[in-house]
Short mmCIF file of C-alpha atoms in Angstrom, two decimals:
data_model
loop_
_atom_site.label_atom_id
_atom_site.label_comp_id
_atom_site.label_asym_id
_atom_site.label_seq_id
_atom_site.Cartn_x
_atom_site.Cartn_y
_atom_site.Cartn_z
CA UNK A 85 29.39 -34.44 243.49
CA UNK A 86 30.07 -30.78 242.92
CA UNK A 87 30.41 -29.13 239.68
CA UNK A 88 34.07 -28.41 240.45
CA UNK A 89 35.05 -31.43 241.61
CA UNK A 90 33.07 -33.47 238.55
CA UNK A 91 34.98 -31.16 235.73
CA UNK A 92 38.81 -31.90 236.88
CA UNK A 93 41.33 -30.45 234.61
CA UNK A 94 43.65 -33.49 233.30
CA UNK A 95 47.43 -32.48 232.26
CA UNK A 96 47.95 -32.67 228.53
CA UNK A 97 50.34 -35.62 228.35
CA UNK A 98 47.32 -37.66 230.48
CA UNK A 99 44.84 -36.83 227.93
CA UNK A 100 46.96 -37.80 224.99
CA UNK A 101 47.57 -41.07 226.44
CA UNK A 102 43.98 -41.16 226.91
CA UNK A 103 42.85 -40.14 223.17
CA UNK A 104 45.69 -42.43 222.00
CA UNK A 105 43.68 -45.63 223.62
CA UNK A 106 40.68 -43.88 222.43
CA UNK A 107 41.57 -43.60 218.68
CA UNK A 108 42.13 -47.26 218.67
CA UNK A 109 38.52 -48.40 218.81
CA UNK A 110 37.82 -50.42 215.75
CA UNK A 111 36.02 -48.86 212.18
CA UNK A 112 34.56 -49.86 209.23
CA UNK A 113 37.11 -50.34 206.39
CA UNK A 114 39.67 -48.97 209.44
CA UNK A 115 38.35 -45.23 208.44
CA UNK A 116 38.44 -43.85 212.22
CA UNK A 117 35.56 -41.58 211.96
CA UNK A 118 35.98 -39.30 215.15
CA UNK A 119 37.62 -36.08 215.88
CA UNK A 120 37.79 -35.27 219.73
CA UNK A 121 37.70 -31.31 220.96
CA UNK A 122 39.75 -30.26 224.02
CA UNK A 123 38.12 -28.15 226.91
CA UNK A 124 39.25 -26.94 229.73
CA UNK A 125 37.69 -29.77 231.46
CA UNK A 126 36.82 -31.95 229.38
CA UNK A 127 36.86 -33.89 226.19
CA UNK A 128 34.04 -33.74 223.01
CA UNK A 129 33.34 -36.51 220.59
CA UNK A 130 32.16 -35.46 217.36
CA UNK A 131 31.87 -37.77 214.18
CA UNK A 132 33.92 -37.28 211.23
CA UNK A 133 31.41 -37.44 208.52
CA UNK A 134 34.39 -37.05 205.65
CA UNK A 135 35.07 -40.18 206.91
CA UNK A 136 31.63 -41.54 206.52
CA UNK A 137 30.92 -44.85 203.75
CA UNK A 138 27.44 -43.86 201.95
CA UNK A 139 27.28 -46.77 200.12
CA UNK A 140 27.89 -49.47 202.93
CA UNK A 141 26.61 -47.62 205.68
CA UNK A 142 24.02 -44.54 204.17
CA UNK A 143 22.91 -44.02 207.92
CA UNK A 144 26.42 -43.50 209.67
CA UNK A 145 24.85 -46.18 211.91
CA UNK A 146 28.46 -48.41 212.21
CA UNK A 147 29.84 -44.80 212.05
CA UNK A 148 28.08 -44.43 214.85
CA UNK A 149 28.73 -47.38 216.74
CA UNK A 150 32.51 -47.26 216.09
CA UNK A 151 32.79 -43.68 217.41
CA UNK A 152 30.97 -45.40 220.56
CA UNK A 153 33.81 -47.57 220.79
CA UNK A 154 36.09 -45.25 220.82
CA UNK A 155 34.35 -43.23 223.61
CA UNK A 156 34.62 -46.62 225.63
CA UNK A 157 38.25 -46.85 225.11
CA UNK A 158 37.90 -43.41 226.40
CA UNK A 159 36.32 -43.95 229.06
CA UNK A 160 38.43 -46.72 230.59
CA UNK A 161 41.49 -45.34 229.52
CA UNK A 162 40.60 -42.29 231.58
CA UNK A 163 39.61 -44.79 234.98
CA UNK A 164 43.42 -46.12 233.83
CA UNK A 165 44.50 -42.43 235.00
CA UNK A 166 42.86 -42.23 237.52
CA UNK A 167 39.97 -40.14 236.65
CA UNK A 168 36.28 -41.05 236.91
CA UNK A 169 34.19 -40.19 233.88
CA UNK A 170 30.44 -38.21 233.59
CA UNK A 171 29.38 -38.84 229.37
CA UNK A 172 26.70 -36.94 227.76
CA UNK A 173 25.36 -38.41 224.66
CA UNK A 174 23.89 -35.95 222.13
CA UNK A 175 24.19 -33.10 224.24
CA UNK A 176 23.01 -30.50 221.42
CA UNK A 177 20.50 -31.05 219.03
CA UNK A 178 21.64 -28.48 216.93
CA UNK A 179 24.52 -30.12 216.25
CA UNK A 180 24.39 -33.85 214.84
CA UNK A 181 28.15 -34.35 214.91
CA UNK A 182 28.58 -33.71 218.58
CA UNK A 183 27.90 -37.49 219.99
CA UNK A 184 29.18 -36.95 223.25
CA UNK A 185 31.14 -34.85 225.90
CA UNK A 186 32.89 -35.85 229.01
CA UNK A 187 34.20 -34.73 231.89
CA UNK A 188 36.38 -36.01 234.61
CA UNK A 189 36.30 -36.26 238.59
CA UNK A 190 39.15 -38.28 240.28
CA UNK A 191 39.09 -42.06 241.21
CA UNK A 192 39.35 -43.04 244.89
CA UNK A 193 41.24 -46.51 245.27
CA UNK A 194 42.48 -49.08 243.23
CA UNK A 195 39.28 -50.62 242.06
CA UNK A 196 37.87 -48.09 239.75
CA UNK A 197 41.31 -48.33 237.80
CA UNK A 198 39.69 -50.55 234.92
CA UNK A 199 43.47 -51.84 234.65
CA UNK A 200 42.31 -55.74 232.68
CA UNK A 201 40.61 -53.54 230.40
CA UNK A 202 42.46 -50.95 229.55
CA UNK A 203 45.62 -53.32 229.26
CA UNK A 204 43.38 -55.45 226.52
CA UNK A 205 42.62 -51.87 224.46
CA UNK A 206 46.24 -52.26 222.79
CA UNK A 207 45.52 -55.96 222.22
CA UNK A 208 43.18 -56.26 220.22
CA UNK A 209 42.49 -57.10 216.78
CA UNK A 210 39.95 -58.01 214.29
CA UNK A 211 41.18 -61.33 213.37
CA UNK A 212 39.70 -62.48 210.03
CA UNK A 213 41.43 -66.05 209.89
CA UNK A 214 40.29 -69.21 210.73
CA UNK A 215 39.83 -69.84 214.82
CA UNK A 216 41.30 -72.90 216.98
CA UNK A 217 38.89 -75.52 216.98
CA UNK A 218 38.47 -75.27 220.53
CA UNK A 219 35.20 -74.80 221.58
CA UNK A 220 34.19 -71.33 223.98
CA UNK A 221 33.31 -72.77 227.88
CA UNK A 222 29.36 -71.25 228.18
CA UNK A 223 30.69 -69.48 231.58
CA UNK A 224 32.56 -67.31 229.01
CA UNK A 225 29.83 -66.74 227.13
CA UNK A 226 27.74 -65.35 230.09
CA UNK A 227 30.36 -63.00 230.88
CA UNK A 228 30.54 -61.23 227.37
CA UNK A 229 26.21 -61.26 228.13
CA UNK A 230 27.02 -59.13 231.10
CA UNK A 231 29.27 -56.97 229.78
CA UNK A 232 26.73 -56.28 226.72
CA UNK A 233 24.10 -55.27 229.23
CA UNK A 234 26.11 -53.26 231.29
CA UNK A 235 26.15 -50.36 228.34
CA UNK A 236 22.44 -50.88 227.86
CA UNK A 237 22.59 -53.44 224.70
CA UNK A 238 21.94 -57.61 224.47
CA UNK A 239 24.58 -59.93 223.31
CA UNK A 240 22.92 -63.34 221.89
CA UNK A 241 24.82 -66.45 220.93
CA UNK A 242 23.09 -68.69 217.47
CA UNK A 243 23.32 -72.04 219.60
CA UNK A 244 21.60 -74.34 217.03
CA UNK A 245 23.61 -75.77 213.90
CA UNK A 246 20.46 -74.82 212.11
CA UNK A 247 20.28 -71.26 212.61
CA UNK A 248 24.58 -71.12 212.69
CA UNK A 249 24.27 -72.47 208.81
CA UNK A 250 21.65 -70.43 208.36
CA UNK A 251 23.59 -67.12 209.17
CA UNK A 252 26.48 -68.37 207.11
CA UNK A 253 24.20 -68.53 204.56
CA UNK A 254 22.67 -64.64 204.87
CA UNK A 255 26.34 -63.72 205.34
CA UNK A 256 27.01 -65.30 202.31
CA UNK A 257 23.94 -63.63 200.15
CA UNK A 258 25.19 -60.16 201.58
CA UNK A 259 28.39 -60.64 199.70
CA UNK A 260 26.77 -61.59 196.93
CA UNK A 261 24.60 -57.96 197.31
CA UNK A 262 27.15 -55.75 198.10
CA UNK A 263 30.08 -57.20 195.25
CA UNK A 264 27.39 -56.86 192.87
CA UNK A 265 27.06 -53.22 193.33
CA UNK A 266 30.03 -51.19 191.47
CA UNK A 267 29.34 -48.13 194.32
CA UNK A 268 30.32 -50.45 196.97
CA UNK A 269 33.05 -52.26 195.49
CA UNK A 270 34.77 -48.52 194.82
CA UNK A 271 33.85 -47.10 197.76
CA UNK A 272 36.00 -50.38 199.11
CA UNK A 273 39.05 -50.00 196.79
CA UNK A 274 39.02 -46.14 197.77
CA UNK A 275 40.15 -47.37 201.40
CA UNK A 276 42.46 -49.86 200.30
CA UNK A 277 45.87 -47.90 201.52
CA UNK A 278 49.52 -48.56 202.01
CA UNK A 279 50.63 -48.46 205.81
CA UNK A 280 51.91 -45.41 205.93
CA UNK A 281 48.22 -43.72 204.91
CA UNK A 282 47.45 -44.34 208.60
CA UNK A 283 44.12 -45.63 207.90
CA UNK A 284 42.21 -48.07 205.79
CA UNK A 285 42.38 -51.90 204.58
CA UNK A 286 46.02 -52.26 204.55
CA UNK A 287 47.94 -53.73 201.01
CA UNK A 288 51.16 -53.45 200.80
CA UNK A 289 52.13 -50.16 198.62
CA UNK A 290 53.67 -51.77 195.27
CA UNK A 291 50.66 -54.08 195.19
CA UNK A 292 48.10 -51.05 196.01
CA UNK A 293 47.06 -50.03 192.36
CA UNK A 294 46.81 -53.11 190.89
CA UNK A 295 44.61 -54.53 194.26
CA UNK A 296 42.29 -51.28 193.91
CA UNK A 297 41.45 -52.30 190.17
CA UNK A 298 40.72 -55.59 190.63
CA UNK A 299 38.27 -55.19 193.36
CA UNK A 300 36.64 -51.91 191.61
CA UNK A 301 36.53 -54.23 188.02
CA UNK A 302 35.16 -57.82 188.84
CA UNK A 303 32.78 -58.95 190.80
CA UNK A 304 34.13 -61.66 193.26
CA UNK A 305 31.13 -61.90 195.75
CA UNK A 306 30.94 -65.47 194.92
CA UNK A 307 34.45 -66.87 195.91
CA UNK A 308 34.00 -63.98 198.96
CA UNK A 309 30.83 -65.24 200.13
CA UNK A 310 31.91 -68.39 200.05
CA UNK A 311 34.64 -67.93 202.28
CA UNK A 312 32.99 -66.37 204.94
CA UNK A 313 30.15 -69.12 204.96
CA UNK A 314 33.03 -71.23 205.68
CA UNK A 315 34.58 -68.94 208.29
CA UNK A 316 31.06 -68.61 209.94
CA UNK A 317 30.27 -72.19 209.59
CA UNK A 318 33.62 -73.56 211.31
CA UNK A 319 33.91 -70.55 213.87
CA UNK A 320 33.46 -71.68 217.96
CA UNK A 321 31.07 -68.80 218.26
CA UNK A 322 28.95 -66.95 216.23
CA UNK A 323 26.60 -63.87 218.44
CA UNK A 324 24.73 -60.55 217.62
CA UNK A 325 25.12 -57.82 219.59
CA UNK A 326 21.89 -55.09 219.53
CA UNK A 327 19.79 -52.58 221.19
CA UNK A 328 16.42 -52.03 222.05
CA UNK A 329 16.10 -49.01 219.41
CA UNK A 330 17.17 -48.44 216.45
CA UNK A 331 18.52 -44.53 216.71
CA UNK A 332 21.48 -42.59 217.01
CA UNK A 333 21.67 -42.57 221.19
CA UNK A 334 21.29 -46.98 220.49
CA UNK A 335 24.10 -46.77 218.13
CA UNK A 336 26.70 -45.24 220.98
CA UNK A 337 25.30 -47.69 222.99
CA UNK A 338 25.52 -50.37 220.97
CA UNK A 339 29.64 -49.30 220.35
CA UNK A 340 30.21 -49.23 223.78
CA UNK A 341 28.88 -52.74 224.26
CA UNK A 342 30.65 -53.95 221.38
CA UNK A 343 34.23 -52.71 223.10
CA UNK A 344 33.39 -53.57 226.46
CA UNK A 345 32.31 -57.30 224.93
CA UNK A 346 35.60 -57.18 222.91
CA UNK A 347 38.12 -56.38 225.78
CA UNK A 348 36.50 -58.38 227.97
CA UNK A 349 36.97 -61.15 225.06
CA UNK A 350 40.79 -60.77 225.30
CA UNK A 351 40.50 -61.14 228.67
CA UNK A 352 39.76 -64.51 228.21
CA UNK A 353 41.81 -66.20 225.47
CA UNK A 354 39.34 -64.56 222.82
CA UNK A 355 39.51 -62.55 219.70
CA UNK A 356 36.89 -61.29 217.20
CA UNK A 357 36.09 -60.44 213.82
CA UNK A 358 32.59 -59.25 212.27
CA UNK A 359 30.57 -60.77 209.89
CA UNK A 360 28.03 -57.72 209.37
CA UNK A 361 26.83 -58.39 205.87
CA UNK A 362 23.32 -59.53 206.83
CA UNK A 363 22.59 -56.03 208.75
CA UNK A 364 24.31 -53.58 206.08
CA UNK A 365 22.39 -55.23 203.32
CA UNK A 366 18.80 -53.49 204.35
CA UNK A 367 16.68 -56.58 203.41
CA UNK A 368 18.38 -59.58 204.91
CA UNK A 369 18.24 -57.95 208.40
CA UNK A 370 15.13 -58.35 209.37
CA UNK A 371 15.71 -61.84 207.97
CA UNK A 372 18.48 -62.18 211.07
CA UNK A 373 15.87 -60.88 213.20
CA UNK A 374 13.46 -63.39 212.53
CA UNK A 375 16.97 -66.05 213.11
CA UNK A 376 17.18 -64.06 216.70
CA UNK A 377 13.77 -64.57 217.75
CA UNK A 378 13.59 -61.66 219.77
CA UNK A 379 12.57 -57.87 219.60
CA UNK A 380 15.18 -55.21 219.29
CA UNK A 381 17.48 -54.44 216.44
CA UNK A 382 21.08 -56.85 215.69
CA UNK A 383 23.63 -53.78 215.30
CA UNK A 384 26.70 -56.15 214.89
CA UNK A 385 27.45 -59.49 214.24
CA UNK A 386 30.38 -61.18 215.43
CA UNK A 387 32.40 -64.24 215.42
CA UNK A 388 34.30 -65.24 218.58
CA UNK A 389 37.38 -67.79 219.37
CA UNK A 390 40.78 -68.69 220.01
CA UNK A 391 43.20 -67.46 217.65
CA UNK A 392 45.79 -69.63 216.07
CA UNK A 393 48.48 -67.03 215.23
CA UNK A 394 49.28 -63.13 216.58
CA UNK A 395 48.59 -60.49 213.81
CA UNK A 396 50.03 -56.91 213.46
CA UNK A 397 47.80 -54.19 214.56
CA UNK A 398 45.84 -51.81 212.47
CA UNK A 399 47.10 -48.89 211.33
CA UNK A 400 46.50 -45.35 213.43
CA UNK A 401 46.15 -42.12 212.17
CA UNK A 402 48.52 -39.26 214.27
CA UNK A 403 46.85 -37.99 217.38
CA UNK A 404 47.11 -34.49 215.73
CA UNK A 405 44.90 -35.50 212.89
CA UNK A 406 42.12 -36.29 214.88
CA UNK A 407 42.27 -33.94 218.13
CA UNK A 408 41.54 -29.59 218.50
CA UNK A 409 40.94 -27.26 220.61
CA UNK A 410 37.63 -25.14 220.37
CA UNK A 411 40.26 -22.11 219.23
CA UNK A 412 41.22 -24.03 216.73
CA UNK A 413 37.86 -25.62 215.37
CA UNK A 414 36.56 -22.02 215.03
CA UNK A 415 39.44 -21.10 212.90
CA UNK A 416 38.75 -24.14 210.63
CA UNK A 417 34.81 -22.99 210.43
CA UNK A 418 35.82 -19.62 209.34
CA UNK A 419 38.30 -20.41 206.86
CA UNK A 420 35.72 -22.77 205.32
CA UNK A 421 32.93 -19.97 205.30
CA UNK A 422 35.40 -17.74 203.84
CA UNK A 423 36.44 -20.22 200.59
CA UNK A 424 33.09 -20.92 200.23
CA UNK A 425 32.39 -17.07 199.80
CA UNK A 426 35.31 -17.23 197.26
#
């Protein structure tokens, strides 16, 4: 492929609709860590580290993996358009925010138009109630296996009743952990927004004070934990999703896996939510690893299954918040060197 055919300019109202399917990739806490940079042929992804949680996640590791997701939606979003995509992750080492850039070449035929996929992007949710009982058909199961591997990650289903219960349990203990810790429980009640914020755990805006000074005051890791033992304990499916490594370049894998694995989910009947206690609390994870009983490193766990009832989406942040230009990045870096010389 030649170098002007690979870097394809897209029109501007393509590449909105693009970042708009990009921007809604799932977060932690909803915080949408990413900012995207315009080219003239292509697209940066940089991570928004004033978006970053140091008390539940002091690595940026789901940081990380969410900004991966978003680069899938990207991605198929783009194949949606009709443009083929090249990614380079961590294409400077001088600069630790810059995850990934991409540029475009044009799609020949119908097939590369990614069009199950992309329709799913809009459809999904992270559905935290209780699942149908019905139980997931194992041919399913093999599919979401695939589409894990094709971004370079594994996706392993807890078969046994045993090692289900005892998940439940480590999700339960992580609770326990992180509601016991005043850090965390502000650094929760700090994201706890009104709709209209555009981002965040969503309360409704007269109930918003009162909601942040509960969860900041008392401890509730108890009642918590116990219902998510019971959500993990009566969900159809309960699976970890991880990489081979444990670094920055696994992480975008590892969110691009988790998408792909989610979309393809809604292709078939399925939603998701995450119960991701026993990896963000640093000592139970190697306890899941031992549950796994394989090498590599669980990045995200997950329970699967029908849902019982539609739910609103997510808030979304305007596009302007999170896209630039390089013109207008430098602008920003200046005006921040000059207050700081202020």
């Amino acid at each position: 492929m030649s170098e002007g055919t690979r870097n394809t300019p897209i029109p501007r109202d393509t590449l909105a609709a693009i970042l708009e399917s990009a921007t809604l990739a799932p977060s932690s806490h909803n915080t949408q860590p990413w900012r995207f940079e315009l080219g003239e042929t292509g697209i940066s992804l940089f991570a928004d580290r004033l978006r970053a949680l140091p008390v539940n996640d002091p690595d940026d590791r789901e940081l990380t993996i969410s900004c991966g997701c978003a680069l899938f939606n990207l991605r198929i979003a783009a194949a949606h358009a009709g443009f083929n995509t090249e990614c380079q992750l961590l294409p400077d080492p001088g600069d630790e925010d810059l995850l990934a850039t991409v540029s475009f070449s044009p799609v020949s035929g119908e097939e590369g138009r990614q069009t199950e996929l992309f329709r799913a992007i809009a459809r999904r949710r992270t559905y935290r109630k209780r699942f149908e009982s019905k139980q997931v058909p194992s041919e399913v199961l093999g599919i979401l296996e695939e589409s894990a591997e094709t971004e370079g990650a594994w996706f392993q289903v807890l078969e046994s009743e045993h090692a289900r219960h005892q998940v439940a349990e480590l999700v339960a203990e992580g609770d326990a952990a992180q509601w016991s810790n005043p850090s965390w429980r502000r650094e929760l009640a700090a994201w706890m927004h009104p709709r209209r914020k555009g981002d965040g755990l969503t309360v409704p805006g007269m109930v918003a004070p009162v909601a942040q000074l509960v969860v900041r005051t008392f401890d509730m890791g108890n009642g918590v934990g116990a219902k998510d033992r019971q959500l993990a304990d009566e969900s159809p499916v309960i699976a970890a999703l991880g990489t081979a490594g444990d670094g920055v370049e696994d992480w975008l894998k590892a969110g691009q896996a988790l998408e792909r694995v989610l979309l393809r989910s809604l292709g078939q009947g399925l939603q998701a939510s995450y119960l991701n206690q026993p990896i963000q609390v640093a000592v139970l994870r190697p306890k899941l690893q031992h549950l796994l009983g394989r090498s590599g490193f669980p990045q995200i766990l997950l329970r699967l299954g029908y849902p019982a009832t539609d739910l609103p989406a997510a808030p979304r942040r305007n596009l302007q918040e999170v896209v630039e230009t390089a013109d207008t990045r430098d602008i920003k870096a200046k005006q921040a060197g000059q207050g700081r010389q202020r």
